[in-house]
Coordinates of C-alpha atoms and ligand atoms in Angstrom, one line a residue:
X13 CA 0.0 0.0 0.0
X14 CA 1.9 3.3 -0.8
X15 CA 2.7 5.5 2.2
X16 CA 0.0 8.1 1.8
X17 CA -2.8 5.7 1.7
X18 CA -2.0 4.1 4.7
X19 CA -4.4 5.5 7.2
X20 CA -7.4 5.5 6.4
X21 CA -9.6 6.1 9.6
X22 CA -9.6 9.4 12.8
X23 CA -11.4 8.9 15.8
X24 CA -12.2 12.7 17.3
X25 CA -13.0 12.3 21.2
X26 CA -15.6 14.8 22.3
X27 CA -15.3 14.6 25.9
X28 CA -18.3 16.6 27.7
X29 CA -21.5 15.3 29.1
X30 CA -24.5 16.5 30.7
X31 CA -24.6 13.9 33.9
X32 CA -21.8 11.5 34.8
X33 CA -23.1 8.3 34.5
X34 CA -22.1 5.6 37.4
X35 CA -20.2 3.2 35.7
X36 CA -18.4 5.3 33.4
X37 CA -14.9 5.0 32.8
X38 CA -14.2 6.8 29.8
X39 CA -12.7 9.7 29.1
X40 CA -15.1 12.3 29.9
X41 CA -15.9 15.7 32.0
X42 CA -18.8 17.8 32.8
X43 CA -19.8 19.7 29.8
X44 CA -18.5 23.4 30.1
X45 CA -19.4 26.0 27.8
X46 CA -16.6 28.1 28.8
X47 CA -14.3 25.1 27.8
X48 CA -15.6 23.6 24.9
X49 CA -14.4 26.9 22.5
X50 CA -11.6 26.6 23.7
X51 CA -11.3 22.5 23.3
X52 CA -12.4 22.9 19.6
X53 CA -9.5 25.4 19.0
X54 CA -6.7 22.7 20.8
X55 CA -8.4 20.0 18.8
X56 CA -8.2 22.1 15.8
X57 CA -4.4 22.6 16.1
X58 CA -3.5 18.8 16.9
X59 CA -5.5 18.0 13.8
X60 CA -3.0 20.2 11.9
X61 CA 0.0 19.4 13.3
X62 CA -0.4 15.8 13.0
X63 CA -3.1 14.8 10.2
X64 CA -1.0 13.9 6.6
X65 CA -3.7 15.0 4.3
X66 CA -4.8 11.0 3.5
X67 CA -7.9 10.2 2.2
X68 CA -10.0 8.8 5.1
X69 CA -12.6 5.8 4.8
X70 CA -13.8 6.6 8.4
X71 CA -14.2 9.0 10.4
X72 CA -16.0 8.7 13.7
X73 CA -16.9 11.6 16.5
X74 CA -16.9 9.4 20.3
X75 CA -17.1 10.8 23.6
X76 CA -18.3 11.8 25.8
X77 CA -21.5 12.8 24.6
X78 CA -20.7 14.8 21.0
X79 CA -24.4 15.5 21.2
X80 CA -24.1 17.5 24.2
X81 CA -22.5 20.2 22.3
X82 CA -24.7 23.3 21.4
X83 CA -26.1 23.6 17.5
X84 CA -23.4 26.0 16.5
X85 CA -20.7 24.1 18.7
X86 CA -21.2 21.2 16.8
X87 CA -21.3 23.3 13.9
X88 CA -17.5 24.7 14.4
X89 CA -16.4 20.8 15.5
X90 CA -17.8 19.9 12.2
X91 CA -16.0 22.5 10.0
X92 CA -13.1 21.5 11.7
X93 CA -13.1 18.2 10.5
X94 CA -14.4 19.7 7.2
X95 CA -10.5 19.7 6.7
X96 CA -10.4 15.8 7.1
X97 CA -10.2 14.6 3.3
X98 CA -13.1 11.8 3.1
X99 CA -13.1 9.2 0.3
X100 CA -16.2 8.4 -1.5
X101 CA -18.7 6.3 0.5
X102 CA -16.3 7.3 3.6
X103 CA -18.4 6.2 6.7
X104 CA -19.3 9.6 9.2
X105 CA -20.3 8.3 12.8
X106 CA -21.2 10.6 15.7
X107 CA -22.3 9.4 18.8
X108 CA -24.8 10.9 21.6
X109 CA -27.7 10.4 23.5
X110 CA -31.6 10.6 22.4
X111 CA -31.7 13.3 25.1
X112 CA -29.9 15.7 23.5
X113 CA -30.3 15.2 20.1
X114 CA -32.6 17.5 18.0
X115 CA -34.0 17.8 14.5
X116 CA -31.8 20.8 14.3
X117 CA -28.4 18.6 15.3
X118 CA -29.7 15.6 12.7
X119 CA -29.9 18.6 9.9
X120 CA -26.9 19.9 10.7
X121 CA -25.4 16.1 10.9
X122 CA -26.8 15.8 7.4
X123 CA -25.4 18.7 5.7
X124 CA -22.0 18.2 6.9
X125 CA -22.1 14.3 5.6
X126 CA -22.6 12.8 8.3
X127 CA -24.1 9.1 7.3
X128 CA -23.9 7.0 10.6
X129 CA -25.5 7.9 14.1
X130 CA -24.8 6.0 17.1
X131 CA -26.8 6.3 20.4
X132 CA -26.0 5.3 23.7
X133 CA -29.1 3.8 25.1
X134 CA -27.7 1.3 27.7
X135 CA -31.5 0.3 29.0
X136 CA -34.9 1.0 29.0
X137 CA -35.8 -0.1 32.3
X138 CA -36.4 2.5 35.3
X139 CA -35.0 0.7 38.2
X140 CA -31.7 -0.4 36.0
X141 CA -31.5 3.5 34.7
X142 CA -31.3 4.7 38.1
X143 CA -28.8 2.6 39.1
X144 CA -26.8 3.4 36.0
X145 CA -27.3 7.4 36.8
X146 CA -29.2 7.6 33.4
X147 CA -32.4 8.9 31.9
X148 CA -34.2 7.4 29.0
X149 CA -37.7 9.2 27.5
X150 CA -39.5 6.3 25.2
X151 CA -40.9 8.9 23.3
X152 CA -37.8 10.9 22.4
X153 CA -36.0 7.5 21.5
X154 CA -38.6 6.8 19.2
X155 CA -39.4 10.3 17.6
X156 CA -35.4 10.6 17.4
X157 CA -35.1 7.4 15.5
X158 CA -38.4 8.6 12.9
X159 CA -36.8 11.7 12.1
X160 CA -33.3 10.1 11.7
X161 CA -34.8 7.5 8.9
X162 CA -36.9 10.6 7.6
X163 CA -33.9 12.2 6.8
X164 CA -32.3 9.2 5.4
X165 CA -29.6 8.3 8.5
X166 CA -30.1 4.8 7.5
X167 CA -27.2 3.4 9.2
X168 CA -27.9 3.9 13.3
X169 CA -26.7 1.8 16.0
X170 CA -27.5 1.3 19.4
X171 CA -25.6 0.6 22.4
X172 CA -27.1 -1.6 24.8
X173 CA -26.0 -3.1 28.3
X174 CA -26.7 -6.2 30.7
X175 CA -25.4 -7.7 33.3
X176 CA -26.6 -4.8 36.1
X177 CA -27.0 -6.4 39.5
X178 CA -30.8 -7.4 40.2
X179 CA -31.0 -7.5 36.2
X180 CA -33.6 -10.6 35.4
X181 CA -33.4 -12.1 31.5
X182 CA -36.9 -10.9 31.5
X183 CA -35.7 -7.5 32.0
X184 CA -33.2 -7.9 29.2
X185 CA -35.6 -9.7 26.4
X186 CA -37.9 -6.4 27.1
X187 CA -34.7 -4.2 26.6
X188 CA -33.7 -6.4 23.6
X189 CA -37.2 -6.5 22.2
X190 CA -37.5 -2.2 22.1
X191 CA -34.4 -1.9 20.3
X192 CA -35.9 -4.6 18.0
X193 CA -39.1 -2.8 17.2
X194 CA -36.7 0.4 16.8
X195 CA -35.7 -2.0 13.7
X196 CA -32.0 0.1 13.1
X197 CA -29.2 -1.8 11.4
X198 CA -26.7 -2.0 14.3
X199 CA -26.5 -3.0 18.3
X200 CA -23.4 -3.2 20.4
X201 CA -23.7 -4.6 23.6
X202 CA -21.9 -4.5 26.8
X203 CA -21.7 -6.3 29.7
X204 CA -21.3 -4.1 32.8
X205 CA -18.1 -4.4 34.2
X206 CA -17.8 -2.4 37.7
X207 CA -14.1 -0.5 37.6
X208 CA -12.9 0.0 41.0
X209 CA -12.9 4.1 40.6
X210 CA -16.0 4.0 38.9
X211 CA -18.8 5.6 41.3
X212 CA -20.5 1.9 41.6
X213 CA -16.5 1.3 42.3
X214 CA -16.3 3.3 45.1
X215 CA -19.5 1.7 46.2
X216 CA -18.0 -1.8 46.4
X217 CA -20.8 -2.9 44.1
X218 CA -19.6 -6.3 42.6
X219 CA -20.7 -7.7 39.0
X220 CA -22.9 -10.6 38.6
X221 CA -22.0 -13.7 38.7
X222 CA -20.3 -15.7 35.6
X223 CA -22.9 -18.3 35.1
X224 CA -26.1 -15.6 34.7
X225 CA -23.2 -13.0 33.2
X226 CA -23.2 -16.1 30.4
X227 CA -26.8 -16.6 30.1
X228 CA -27.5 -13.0 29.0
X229 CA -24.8 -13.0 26.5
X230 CA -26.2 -16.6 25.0
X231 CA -30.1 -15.2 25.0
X232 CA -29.0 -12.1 23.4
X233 CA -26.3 -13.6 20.9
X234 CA -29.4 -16.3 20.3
X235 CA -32.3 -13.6 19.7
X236 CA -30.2 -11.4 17.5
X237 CA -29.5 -13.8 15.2
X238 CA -33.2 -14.5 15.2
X239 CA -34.1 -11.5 14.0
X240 CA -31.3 -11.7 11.2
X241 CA -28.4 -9.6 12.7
X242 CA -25.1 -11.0 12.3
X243 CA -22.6 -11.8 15.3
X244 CA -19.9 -10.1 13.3
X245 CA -17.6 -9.4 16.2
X246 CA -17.5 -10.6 20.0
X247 CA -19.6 -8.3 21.4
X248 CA -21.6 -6.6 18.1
X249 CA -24.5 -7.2 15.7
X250 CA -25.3 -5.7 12.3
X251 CA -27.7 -6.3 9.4
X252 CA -26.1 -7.4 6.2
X253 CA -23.8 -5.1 4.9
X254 CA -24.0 -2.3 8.3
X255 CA -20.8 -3.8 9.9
X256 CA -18.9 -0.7 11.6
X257 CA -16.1 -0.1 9.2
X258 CA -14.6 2.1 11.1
X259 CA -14.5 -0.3 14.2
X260 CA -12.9 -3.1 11.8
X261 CA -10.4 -0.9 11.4
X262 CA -8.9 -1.7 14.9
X263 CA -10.3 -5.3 14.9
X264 CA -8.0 -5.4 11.4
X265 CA -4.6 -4.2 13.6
X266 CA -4.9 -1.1 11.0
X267 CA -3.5 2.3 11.9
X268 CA -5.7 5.2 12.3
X269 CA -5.6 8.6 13.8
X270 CA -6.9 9.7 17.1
X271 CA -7.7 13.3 18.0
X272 CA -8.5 15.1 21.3
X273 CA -8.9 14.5 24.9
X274 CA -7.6 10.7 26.1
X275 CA -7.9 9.5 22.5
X276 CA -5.4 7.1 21.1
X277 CA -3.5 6.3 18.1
X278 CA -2.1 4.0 15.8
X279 CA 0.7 5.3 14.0
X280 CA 4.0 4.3 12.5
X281 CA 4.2 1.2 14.5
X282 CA 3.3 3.4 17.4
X283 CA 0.4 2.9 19.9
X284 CA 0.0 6.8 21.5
X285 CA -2.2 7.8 23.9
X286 CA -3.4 11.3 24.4
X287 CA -3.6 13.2 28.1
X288 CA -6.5 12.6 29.7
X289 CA -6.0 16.3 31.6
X290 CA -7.8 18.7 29.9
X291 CA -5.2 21.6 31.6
X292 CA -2.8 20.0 29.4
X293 CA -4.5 19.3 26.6
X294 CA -5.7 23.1 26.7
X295 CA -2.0 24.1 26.7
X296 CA -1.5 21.7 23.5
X297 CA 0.3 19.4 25.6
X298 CA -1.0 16.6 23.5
X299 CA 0.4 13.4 24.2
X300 CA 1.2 11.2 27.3
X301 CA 2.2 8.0 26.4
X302 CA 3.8 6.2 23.1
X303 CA 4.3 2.6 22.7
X304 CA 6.6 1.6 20.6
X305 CA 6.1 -1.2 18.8
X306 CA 8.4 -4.4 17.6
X307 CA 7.4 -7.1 15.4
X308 CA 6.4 -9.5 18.3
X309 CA 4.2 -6.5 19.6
X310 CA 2.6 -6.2 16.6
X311 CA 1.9 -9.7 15.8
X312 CA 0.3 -10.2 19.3
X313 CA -1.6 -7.1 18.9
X314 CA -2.4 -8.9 15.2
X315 CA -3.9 -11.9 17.2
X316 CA -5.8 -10.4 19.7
X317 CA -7.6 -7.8 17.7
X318 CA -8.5 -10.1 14.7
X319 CA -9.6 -13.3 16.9
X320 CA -12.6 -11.0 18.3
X321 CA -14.2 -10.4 14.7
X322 CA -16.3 -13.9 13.2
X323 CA -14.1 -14.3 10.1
X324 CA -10.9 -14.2 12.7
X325 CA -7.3 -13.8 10.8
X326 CA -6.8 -14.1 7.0
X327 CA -3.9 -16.3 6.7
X328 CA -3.2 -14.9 3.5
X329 CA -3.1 -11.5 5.1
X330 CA -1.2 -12.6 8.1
X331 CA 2.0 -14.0 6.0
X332 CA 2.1 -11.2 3.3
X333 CA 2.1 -8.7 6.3
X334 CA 5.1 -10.5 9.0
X335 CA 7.4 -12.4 5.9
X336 CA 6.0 -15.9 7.4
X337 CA 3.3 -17.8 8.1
X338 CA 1.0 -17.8 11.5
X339 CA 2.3 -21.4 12.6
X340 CA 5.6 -20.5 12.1
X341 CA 5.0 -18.0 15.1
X342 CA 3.0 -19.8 17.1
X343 CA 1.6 -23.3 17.4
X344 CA -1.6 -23.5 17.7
X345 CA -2.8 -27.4 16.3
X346 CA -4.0 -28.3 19.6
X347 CA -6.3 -25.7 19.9
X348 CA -7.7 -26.7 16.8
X349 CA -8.0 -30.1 17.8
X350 CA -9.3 -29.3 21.0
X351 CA -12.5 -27.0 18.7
X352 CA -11.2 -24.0 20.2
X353 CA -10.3 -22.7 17.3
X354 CA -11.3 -23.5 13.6
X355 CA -8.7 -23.6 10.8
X356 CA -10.0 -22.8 7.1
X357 CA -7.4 -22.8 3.9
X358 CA -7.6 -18.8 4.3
X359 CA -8.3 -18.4 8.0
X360 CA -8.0 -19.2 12.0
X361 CA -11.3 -18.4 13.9
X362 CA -12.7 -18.8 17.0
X363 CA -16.2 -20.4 16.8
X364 CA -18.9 -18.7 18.3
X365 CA -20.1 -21.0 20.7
X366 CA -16.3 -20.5 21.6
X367 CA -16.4 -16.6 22.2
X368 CA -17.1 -16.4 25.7
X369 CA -14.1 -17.8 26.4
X370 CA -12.1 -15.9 23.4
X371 CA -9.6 -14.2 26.8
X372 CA -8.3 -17.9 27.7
X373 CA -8.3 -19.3 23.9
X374 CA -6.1 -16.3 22.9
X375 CA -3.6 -16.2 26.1
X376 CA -3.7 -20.5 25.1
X377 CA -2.7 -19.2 21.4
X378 CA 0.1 -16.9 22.1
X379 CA 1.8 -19.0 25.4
X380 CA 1.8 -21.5 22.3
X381 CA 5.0 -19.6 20.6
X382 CA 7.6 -21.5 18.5
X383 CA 11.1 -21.2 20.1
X384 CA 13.3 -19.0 17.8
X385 CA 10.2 -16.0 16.9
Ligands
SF4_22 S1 -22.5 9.4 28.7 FE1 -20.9 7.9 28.3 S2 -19.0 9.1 28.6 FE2 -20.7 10.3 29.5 S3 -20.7 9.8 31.6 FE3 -22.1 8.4 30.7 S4 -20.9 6.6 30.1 FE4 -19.5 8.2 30.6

């Protein structure tokens, strides 16, 4: 691939939200009007300094809650990346929340090329929304999701979670059956994981157990399929065709660009992370971390990232990229043998009855190196 078209994707972290939810983990603060001008403008100049003028495929605006942002913030975020060269068909994502979306923000979505909406919506159930320090209005959800196909967003996903103590599978087929009658072309899901300096953390609230933690992930991997989604990675579903591009980009181990607060990149055989103090990024002190890279690194990195997607690694792919083939690295036969993992001509997968355990079948994989790599 020549040198210019190597990367191919950005990822632009908006950080601010309305309400902190309780679990939350990610990068984010407490939206600031008096903060967010002057965000865009530090964004604006890390874009410049760093972005090589390459054609993009993806583009996608996380947070945070981008939607948090006022009309005519957005609208300056927006003609910021407006300097981000997009291929034909490139794929556009923001993020936010129903709550703060508005026909105004969709139109304004619209006329900047935006072609890919995706809204946290976590659950739909009172007593779990509490609990998660979030608000969802039925109503908004669905007259949000009208207007979006009215304008013709017809790629939207939605972000659901389980596994919230005193969750019942009852409570998760109703959650899993309103995103169903929503009928968009994408669902990520995530089990809740309690990080200890989380606010549920700091409560000492534990997850749920393993055995239930299993049973959600088995009714909802059973009843997507149902309804013609396809298990296309670990943890996400899409109709035919509405696989998140620009998420395959890091499943594929490709290098991509990552802009603004806590965001991270892939770049020249560097993994960088981005400050996550807003003082610093503020004063354009960008960066805090870089990883650098040897061929080991990348060929673990290689592993993990492609073994979470259905089709798993291309062999083909894998020895044109490293100079030899997988099982010269690592010898993995008796994983194969043992179902763990499935060996085509072209490719080494994990099955999916197989992917709740995908943590201990890859650790298995890579303890299984050839002396002499
Ligand atoms: S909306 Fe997302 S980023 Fe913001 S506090 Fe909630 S979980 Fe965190």
């Amino acid at each position: 691939m020549p040198e210019k078209d190597r990367i191919s994707s950005a990822y632009i972290h908006v950080p601010f939200c309305n309400k902190i939810c309780s679990y939350c983990d990610f990068c984010k603060i407490f939206y600031n009007e008096k903060i967010i001008s002057k965000y865009l403008n530090s964004l604006e100049k890390e874009i410049s300094s760093i972005y090589q003028n390459e054609e993009l495929k993806t583009i996608y605006i996380g947070g945070g809650t981008p939607s948090s942002l006022s009309l005519n913030e957005l609208e300056t975020l927006l003609q910021i990346l407006n300097k981000l060269k997009r291929a034909d068909e490139c794929e556009f994502t923001i993020e936010g929340n129903f709550e703060s979306t508005t026909e105004e923000k969709l139109l304004l979505y619209k006329k900047y090329g935006i072609n890919r909406l995706s809204f946290g919506l976590e659950s739909t159930n009172e007593k779990h929304l509490k609990f998660l320090e979030r608000t969802v209005d039925k109503k908004q959800v669905e007259s949000i999701i009208k207007k979006a196909k009215e304008l013709n967003f017809n790629n939207i996903n939605i972000d659901l979670m389980y596994a919230m103590p005193e969750e019942s599978l009852e409570d998760l087929i109703e959650d899993l059956d309103y995103i169903l009658s929503l009928n968009i072309e994408h669902i990520s899901t995530y089990s809740l994981i309690i990080e200890p300096h989380t606010k549920l953390g700091l409560k000492r609230i534990e997850n749920i157990n393993e055995d239930l933690d299993y049973e959600m992930y088995e009714l909802i991997c059973k009843k997507l399929k149902k309804h013609n989604y396809t298990h296309y990675e670990i943890s996400n579903f899409s109709k035919k065709g509405y696989e998140s591009r620009h998420n395959l980009c890091y499943w594929n181990n490709d290098e991509y660009y990552g802009f603004g607060l806590g965001a991270s990149s892939y770049l020249n055989n560097k993994r960088i992370t981005n400050t996550r103090s807003i003082s610093k990024y503020l004063a354009r002190n960008y960066q805090s971390d870089i990883e650098e890279l040897n061929e080991n690194d990348k060929i673990e990195y290689e592993i993990i990232l492609n073994l979470r997607k259905a089709s798993g690694i291309s062999l083909e792919k894998f020895s044109n990229k490293y100079g030899k083939e997988l099982k010269d690295f690592y010898n993995y036969q008796s994983l194969v043998e043992k179902r763990l993992l499935k060996e085509t001509p072209n490719s080494l997968f994990i099955p999916e009855n197989k992917w709740y355990i995908s943590n201990e079948i890859i650790i298995k994989l890579l303890e299984g190196e050839v002396d002499g790599n």
